[in-house]
Every structure is written in structure tokens, then in C-alpha cells.
GROMACS .gro file of C-alpha atoms in nm:
model
  316
    1MET     CA    1   7.519   9.055  10.826
    2TRP     CA    2   7.892   9.120  10.810
    3LYS     CA    3   8.139   9.325  11.009
    4ILE     CA    4   8.492   9.465  10.992
    5LEU     CA    5   8.735   9.476  11.285
    6ILE     CA    6   9.042   9.699  11.278
    7PRO     CA    7   9.278   9.824  11.552
    8LYS     CA    8   9.145  10.105  11.770
    9LYS     CA    9   9.420  10.333  11.642
   10ILE     CA   10   9.630  10.310  11.324
   11ALA     CA   11   9.933  10.531  11.268
   12PHE     CA   12  10.081  10.497  10.919
   13GLY     CA   13  10.359  10.670  10.730
   14GLU     CA   14  10.696  10.834  10.768
   15ASN     CA   15  10.780  10.916  11.134
   16ALA     CA   16  10.467  10.737  11.261
   17ALA     CA   17  10.668  10.537  11.518
   18LYS     CA   18  10.876  10.842  11.607
   19GLU     CA   19  10.583  11.069  11.679
   20PHE     CA   20  10.364  10.820  11.869
   21GLU     CA   21  10.321  10.883  12.243
   22TYR     CA   22  10.418  10.568  12.434
   23PRO     CA   23  10.312  10.503  12.795
   24ASP     CA   24  10.571  10.457  13.069
   25ASN     CA   25  10.673  10.110  13.190
   26ALA     CA   26  10.605   9.934  12.859
   27LEU     CA   27  10.738   9.585  12.789
   28ILE     CA   28  10.889   9.563  12.440
   29ILE     CA   29  10.865   9.208  12.301
   30THR     CA   30  11.092   9.137  12.006
   31THR     CA   31  11.279   8.871  11.811
   32THR     CA   32  11.534   9.097  11.651
   33GLU     CA   33  11.904   9.137  11.728
   34SER     CA   34  11.998   9.411  11.973
   35LYS     CA   35  12.166   9.622  11.703
   36ILE     CA   36  11.832   9.626  11.518
   37TYR     CA   37  11.593   9.693  11.805
   38GLU     CA   38  11.827   9.947  11.966
   39LYS     CA   39  11.815  10.144  11.641
   40TRP     CA   40  11.435  10.126  11.643
   41ILE     CA   41  11.407  10.225  12.009
   42GLU     CA   42  11.631  10.525  11.953
   43TYR     CA   43  11.418  10.624  11.655
   44MET     CA   44  11.095  10.577  11.852
   45GLY     CA   45  11.220  10.795  12.139
   46ILE     CA   46  11.050  10.570  12.394
   47LYS     CA   47  11.146  10.606  12.762
   48ASN     CA   48  11.094  10.387  13.072
   49TYR     CA   49  11.065  10.048  12.908
   50THR     CA   50  11.181   9.688  12.953
   51ILE     CA   51  11.298   9.455  12.676
   52TYR     CA   52  11.220   9.087  12.624
   53ASP     CA   53  11.418   8.978  12.317
   54LYS     CA   54  11.414   8.599  12.335
   55VAL     CA   55  11.117   8.529  12.108
   56THR     CA   56  11.207   8.285  11.830
   57PRO     CA   57  11.043   8.228  11.490
   58ASP     CA   58  10.728   8.012  11.508
   59PRO     CA   59  10.684   8.096  11.878
   60ALA     CA   60  10.565   7.829  12.118
   61ILE     CA   61  10.300   7.859  12.388
   62GLU     CA   62  10.577   7.787  12.642
   63THR     CA   63  10.748   8.116  12.549
   64ILE     CA   64  10.428   8.309  12.614
   65GLU     CA   65  10.377   8.143  12.950
   66LYS     CA   66  10.739   8.217  13.043
   67ILE     CA   67  10.699   8.588  12.968
   68LYS     CA   68  10.373   8.600  13.160
   69ASN     CA   69  10.535   8.447  13.468
   70GLU     CA   70  10.851   8.658  13.445
   71PHE     CA   71  10.670   8.993  13.437
   72GLU     CA   72  10.367   8.915  13.651
   73GLY     CA   73  10.319   9.177  13.924
   74LYS     CA   74  10.554   9.432  13.763
   75ASN     CA   75  10.277   9.675  13.666
   76ILE     CA   76  10.347   9.667  13.293
   77SER     CA   77  10.139   9.941  13.129
   78CYS     CA   78  10.135   9.787  12.781
   79TYR     CA   79  10.308   9.537  12.558
   80ILE     CA   80  10.481   9.657  12.243
   81GLY     CA   81  10.526   9.387  11.980
   82LEU     CA   82  10.828   9.511  11.783
   83GLY     CA   83  10.946   9.296  11.493
   84GLY     CA   84  10.791   9.047  11.254
   85GLY     CA   85  10.485   8.828  11.288
   86SER     CA   86  10.634   8.612  11.565
   87SER     CA   87  10.686   8.894  11.815
   88MET     CA   88  10.345   9.041  11.736
   89ASP     CA   89  10.173   8.703  11.772
   90VAL     CA   90  10.337   8.654  12.114
   91CYS     CA   91  10.222   9.001  12.212
   92LYS     CA   92   9.865   8.925  12.103
   93TYR     CA   93   9.835   8.600  12.294
   94LEU     CA   94  10.003   8.743  12.604
   95SER     CA   95   9.766   9.039  12.602
   96LYS     CA   96   9.468   8.804  12.585
   97LEU     CA   97   9.599   8.612  12.888
   98THR     CA   98   9.675   8.917  13.102
   99GLY     CA   99   9.439   9.191  12.981
  100VAL     CA  100   9.733   9.429  12.933
  101PRO     CA  101   9.686   9.646  12.619
  102LYS     CA  102   9.916   9.603  12.318
  103ILE     CA  103  10.083   9.820  12.056
  104LEU     CA  104  10.206   9.640  11.744
  105ILE     CA  105  10.494   9.778  11.536
  106PRO     CA  106  10.614   9.571  11.239
  107THR     CA  107  10.983   9.612  11.153
  108THR     CA  108  10.921   9.445  10.820
  109PHE     CA  109  10.607   9.404  10.611
  110GLY     CA  110  10.405   9.117  10.472
  111THR     CA  111  10.248   8.934  10.763
  112GLY     CA  112   9.976   9.193  10.823
  113ALA     CA  113   9.975   9.070  11.184
  114GLU     CA  114   9.944   9.422  11.323
  115MET     CA  115   9.598   9.453  11.164
  116THR     CA  116   9.441   9.115  11.234
  117THR     CA  117   9.259   8.908  11.494
  118TYR     CA  118   9.480   8.610  11.406
  119ALA     CA  119   9.789   8.463  11.571
  120VAL     CA  120  10.003   8.163  11.480
  121ILE     CA  121  10.139   7.981  11.785
  122SER     CA  122  10.314   7.643  11.805
  123PHE     CA  123  10.173   7.374  12.032
  124ASP     CA  124  10.379   7.054  12.061
  125HIS     CA  125  10.603   7.182  11.777
  126LYS     CA  126  10.308   7.225  11.538
  127LYS     CA  127  10.191   7.566  11.418
  128LYS     CA  128   9.826   7.646  11.489
  129LEU     CA  129   9.623   7.934  11.349
  130LEU     CA  130   9.417   8.100  11.621
  131GLN     CA  131   9.150   8.368  11.587
  132ASP     CA  132   9.015   8.586  11.865
  133GLU     CA  133   8.887   8.943  11.877
  134ALA     CA  134   9.107   8.987  12.184
  135PHE     CA  135   9.410   8.962  11.951
  136LEU     CA  136   9.322   9.293  11.785
  137ALA     CA  137   9.580   9.565  11.853
  138ASP     CA  138   9.494   9.864  12.069
  139ALA     CA  139   9.727  10.056  11.839
  140ALA     CA  140   9.908   9.956  11.518
  141ILE     CA  141  10.201  10.162  11.393
  142VAL     CA  142  10.322  10.105  11.037
  143ASP     CA  143  10.632  10.313  10.965
  144PRO     CA  144  10.840  10.252  10.648
  145TYR     CA  145  11.153  10.337  10.850
  146PHE     CA  146  11.253   9.971  10.810
  147LEU     CA  147  11.241   9.968  10.429
  148PRO     CA  148  11.589  10.099  10.327
  149GLY     CA  149  11.845   9.822  10.349
  150THR     CA  150  11.597   9.535  10.382
  151PRO     CA  151  11.768   9.224  10.235
  152PHE     CA  152  11.624   9.098   9.907
  153ASN     CA  153  11.518   8.758  10.044
  154ILE     CA  154  11.323   8.919  10.328
  155MET     CA  155  11.174   9.170  10.085
  156ARG     CA  156  11.056   8.909   9.837
  157ASN     CA  157  10.924   8.668  10.104
  158SER     CA  158  10.730   8.950  10.267
  159ALA     CA  159  10.594   9.076   9.935
  160CYS     CA  160  10.478   8.726   9.839
  161ASP     CA  161  10.316   8.678  10.180
  162ALA     CA  162  10.120   9.001  10.149
  163ALA     CA  163  10.008   8.924   9.792
  164ALA     CA  164   9.902   8.572   9.891
  165GLN     CA  165   9.701   8.706  10.183
  166ALA     CA  166   9.525   8.966   9.968
  167SER     CA  167   9.434   8.723   9.691
  168GLU     CA  168   9.334   8.434   9.920
  169GLY     CA  169   9.138   8.676  10.139
  170PHE     CA  170   8.948   8.803   9.834
  171ASP     CA  171   8.843   8.447   9.747
  172SER     CA  172   8.756   8.336  10.101
  173LYS     CA  173   8.403   8.222  10.186
  174LEU     CA  174   8.413   8.473  10.473
  175SER     CA  175   8.480   8.768  10.243
  176ASN     CA  176   8.227   9.049  10.210
  177PRO     CA  177   8.208   9.361   9.992
  178LEU     CA  178   8.432   9.566  10.221
  179THR     CA  179   8.699   9.297  10.272
  180LYS     CA  180   8.705   9.242   9.896
  181LEU     CA  181   8.756   9.615   9.849
  182PHE     CA  182   9.059   9.613  10.080
  183CYS     CA  183   9.200   9.291   9.931
  184LYS     CA  184   9.160   9.410   9.571
  185GLU     CA  185   9.321   9.747   9.643
  186ALA     CA  186   9.600   9.577   9.836
  187PHE     CA  187   9.676   9.331   9.556
  188ASP     CA  188   9.672   9.606   9.291
  189ILE     CA  189   9.924   9.809   9.493
  190LEU     CA  190  10.146   9.511   9.571
  191GLU     CA  191  10.142   9.397   9.209
  192ASP     CA  192  10.244   9.744   9.092
  193ALA     CA  193  10.519   9.757   9.355
  194ILE     CA  194  10.665   9.418   9.257
  195ILE     CA  195  10.623   9.414   8.879
  196ASN     CA  196  10.727   9.778   8.831
  197ASP     CA  197  10.998   9.789   9.100
  198LYS     CA  198  10.832  10.037   9.337
  199PRO     CA  199  10.930   9.901   9.683
  200GLU     CA  200  10.810  10.217   9.855
  201LEU     CA  201  10.452  10.098   9.791
  202LEU     CA  202  10.496   9.762   9.966
  203PRO     CA  203  10.424   9.865  10.329
  204TYR     CA  204  10.099  10.037  10.232
  205GLY     CA  205   9.983   9.741  10.022
  206ALA     CA  206  10.071   9.502  10.303
  207MET     CA  207   9.878   9.710  10.557
  208LEU     CA  208   9.565   9.709  10.339
  209SER     CA  209   9.609   9.336  10.285
  210GLY     CA  210   9.618   9.288  10.662
  211ILE     CA  211   9.287   9.469  10.703
  212GLY     CA  212   9.129   9.271  10.419
  213PHE     CA  213   9.236   8.915  10.491
  214GLY     CA  214   9.230   8.982  10.865
  215ASN     CA  215   8.852   9.005  10.837
  216SER     CA  216   8.803   8.725  10.586
  217SER     CA  217   9.079   8.466  10.645
  218THR     CA  218   9.332   8.310  10.412
  219THR     CA  219   9.254   7.973  10.255
  220LEU     CA  220   9.405   7.665  10.088
  221GLY     CA  221   9.738   7.822   9.993
  222HIS     CA  222   9.821   7.896  10.356
  223ALA     CA  223   9.702   7.553  10.469
  224LEU     CA  224   9.938   7.388  10.219
  225SER     CA  225  10.231   7.609  10.315
  226TYR     CA  226  10.265   7.509  10.680
  227VAL     CA  227  10.407   7.160  10.612
  228PHE     CA  228  10.690   7.333  10.425
  229SER     CA  229  10.734   7.588  10.703
  230ASN     CA  230  10.754   7.301  10.952
  231GLU     CA  231  11.062   7.186  10.759
  232GLY     CA  232  11.225   7.529  10.779
  233VAL     CA  233  11.107   7.696  10.458
  234PRO     CA  234  11.037   8.068  10.513
  235HIS     CA  235  10.663   8.133  10.511
  236GLY     CA  236  10.656   8.374  10.216
  237TYR     CA  237  10.878   8.144  10.010
  238ALA     CA  238  10.647   7.849  10.082
  239LEU     CA  239  10.346   8.051   9.969
  240SER     CA  240  10.496   8.120   9.627
  241SER     CA  241  10.422   7.771   9.495
  242CYS     CA  242  10.149   7.679   9.746
  243THR     CA  243   9.922   7.975   9.672
  244THR     CA  244   9.988   7.945   9.298
  245VAL     CA  245   9.865   7.583   9.302
  246ALA     CA  246   9.578   7.672   9.538
  247HIS     CA  247   9.464   7.951   9.305
  248GLU     CA  248   9.465   7.707   9.013
  249PHE     CA  249   9.255   7.463   9.219
  250ASN     CA  250   9.010   7.741   9.311
  251ASN     CA  251   8.992   7.894   8.961
  252SER     CA  252   9.084   8.224   9.126
  253VAL     CA  253   9.075   8.549   8.932
  254TYR     CA  254   9.424   8.605   9.073
  255THR     CA  255   9.581   8.283   8.938
  256ASP     CA  256   9.785   8.432   8.653
  257ARG     CA  257   9.861   8.761   8.828
  258PHE     CA  258   9.992   8.593   9.143
  259LYS     CA  259  10.205   8.351   8.939
  260LYS     CA  260  10.362   8.644   8.748
  261ILE     CA  261  10.447   8.813   9.078
  262CYS     CA  262  10.626   8.498   9.199
  263GLN     CA  263  10.809   8.463   8.868
  264LYS     CA  264  10.928   8.824   8.894
  265LEU     CA  265  11.056   8.752   9.246
  266LYS     CA  266  11.243   8.444   9.113
  267PHE     CA  267  11.128   8.185   9.367
  268GLU     CA  268  11.285   7.840   9.345
  269PRO     CA  269  11.085   7.513   9.345
  270LEU     CA  270  10.991   7.361   9.682
  271LYS     CA  271  11.091   7.022   9.822
  272LEU     CA  272  10.924   6.824  10.102
  273LYS     CA  273  11.079   6.551  10.316
  274LEU     CA  274  10.747   6.427  10.452
  275PRO     CA  275  10.562   6.176  10.231
  276LEU     CA  276  10.270   6.344  10.055
  277ASP     CA  277  10.004   6.127  10.218
  278GLU     CA  278  10.142   6.205  10.566
  279ALA     CA  279  10.168   6.573  10.480
  280ALA     CA  280   9.803   6.572  10.376
  281ASP     CA  281   9.712   6.423  10.714
  282VAL     CA  282   9.890   6.715  10.880
  283ILE     CA  283   9.705   6.967  10.663
  284MET     CA  284   9.351   6.827  10.687
  285PRO     CA  285   9.285   6.935  11.050
  286ASP     CA  286   9.359   7.299  10.954
  287ARG     CA  287   8.991   7.389  10.939
  288GLY     CA  288   9.066   7.758  11.003
  289HIS     CA  289   9.191   7.777  10.643
  290LEU     CA  290   9.022   7.488  10.467
  291ASP     CA  291   8.666   7.562  10.583
  292ASN     CA  292   8.695   7.910  10.431
  293ASN     CA  293   8.827   7.791  10.096
  294PRO     CA  294   8.584   7.877   9.814
  295ILE     CA  295   8.581   7.511   9.698
  296ASP     CA  296   8.553   7.214   9.934
  297VAL     CA  297   8.886   7.033   9.974
  298SER     CA  298   8.935   6.659  10.029
  299LYS     CA  299   9.249   6.477  10.138
  300GLN     CA  300   9.288   6.351   9.782
  301ASP     CA  301   9.274   6.712   9.657
  302ILE     CA  302   9.552   6.808   9.899
  303VAL     CA  303   9.772   6.517   9.789
  304LYS     CA  304   9.727   6.627   9.426
  305CYS     CA  305   9.812   6.987   9.513
  306LEU     CA  306  10.124   6.878   9.703
  307ASP     CA  307  10.227   6.658   9.413
  308LYS     CA  308  10.208   6.958   9.178
  309ILE     CA  309  10.411   7.168   9.419
  310VAL     CA  310  10.699   6.926   9.476
  311ASN     CA  311  10.708   6.714   9.158
  312SER     CA  312  10.650   6.984   8.896
  313ASN     CA  313  10.747   7.347   8.905
  314PRO     CA  314  10.419   7.544   8.920
  315LEU     CA  315  10.610   7.870   8.867
  316ALA     CA  316  10.776   7.759   8.541
   0.00000   0.00000   0.00000
């Protein structure tokens, strides 16, 4: 038996966020600067809302508890996670704690967080991947309004993230015929967008990737990436070398195609301050990714993968 979980409502395309009917007394949770979210709010046309804009990248459980306490008893009708993966992950966890419904609106693409039952939250300064059906959005709104003017570094990190998710999700032990269908279609679209310079296709490919990997999980590439993210490397950038090496380890059908995408996006080699053996010790408890990898992974395997990442250039 297998199953697919997707948000109760998905609104996709031009003007999707503008035409959506928002409830009164919503709490908008965001990480973005006021000049960015004010532009979005004006575009959305939402009325009677409150803003919480103090979410930081790699959000901590303490932030979620602070928001919960601050707005308890204020009859919030829904949470709106507006921004990147961090604001949406906070929204997901907060909704699980309080039972208040959530609307997720990405202001960039790549994480797929608006489509998934996953959230990444930091506990004691360490990122942890969590999965719960309660994290699934009541409504997800994907509007390419954000695309014009997106800086190149954000664009390429997001594109790499989405492609890594689609290809790792295809290979996952938890994949099934329908998740593979979504992941394959997503990767094909993202590859076309990146290799042939069609950025308008990226949000759609990322959305499909979110549905695919959100029901099958990412694998070794993501597990490897978090030790680099812990040292400040943007997530998509970290995945460029990490997923390339992971695909080689797994003999993935996407090995060469993913590497070519990363070469087109001109990612630089990665460095790691943490000794490789210690980094492997950090990675090994990440069973949410490693248990779903198509090939069993030992600590020695992880050390070898890390060595390839930092001491040779896997994208050369």
C-alpha cells in the first residue's frame, strides 16, 4: 500500500495570491524585510491581519514557542507563512501546536515546503528534519509574482535545491509510482529551465518537486548537506556538491544530469571546518534521510563522501 498527501487546496499561477480569499484576523509569519513583505501584502490585497517578522533562517524551537505565547488568546483565524522555507516551517510547527489552520505562500521557490509534511527546526543549534501529517498546509499558494528581479544567487540556490529534491525523492526507498511520476516530471522541467535558460518554468518544477519528494523523502545528499549549512553555507549551494556525490554513491539515474545542472549554475567547491570524522558523527543520527537512501550508508561511507566533497571538486 502507498499513499499521497497534498495540501487541501493548491492555487498556482499568475495572480494566485492576489485572487485568493483570506480570512480576517490572520497572523502573517515572515522572515523578509518590510519593503519586501509590504509589497507582497499590497499585492495580495489582504485586510485585517497582524505581522510577525522576526523569524530568522534555520528557525529555532524557541522562536515558535515565543510566537505561540505572544499571540495566545488573540483569536487568530489562521497563520500565513509568507517567505522562504524558514517562515513556512515555523508556520507548520506552530499550527501543529495550536490547531490553528495555515496558508503557505512561498516568496521564492526551491524548498517545496508549501507542499510537504516536513519541517526543519533547530534544537540546541542543530537542524532537525521533522515529519508529521499535521504539517500539511490547509492551502498552498504558488504565485510567480516573486520571479522578476530575484538575485542570481538566490535563483541558482533555489533551482539546485528543487532539482536535488526531485532526484533524491525519485531514488528514495519510500518512493512509489506516483511520487516517481511527480519527481521525474519535476526534474525534467527544472533541467529544461536551467540548461535552456527558461526561468519562468522554475516555480512550476519546484512545486511538482515538492509534491514528489514531500511524499517520498530526500536522502543522502540532504543528510550530507546539513553540516555545511551549520557552518553558514546556503542550503541549495551545499546540495550542489553533496547531492552530486550522493548520486554517484547511489548509482542514481540522475548522476550526470544533476552534475550538468550544477555546472551550468557555476557552483564553487565546498569547504568544511569540522574534521570529517566529527562531521560524520553529526550526520549519522539523521535517520530521516539515511534510512530512506536506496543503499545502506555506514559512517565510513559518509567520511568517504565528505572527503570527495571537500578535497576534490566533484563538479569539475
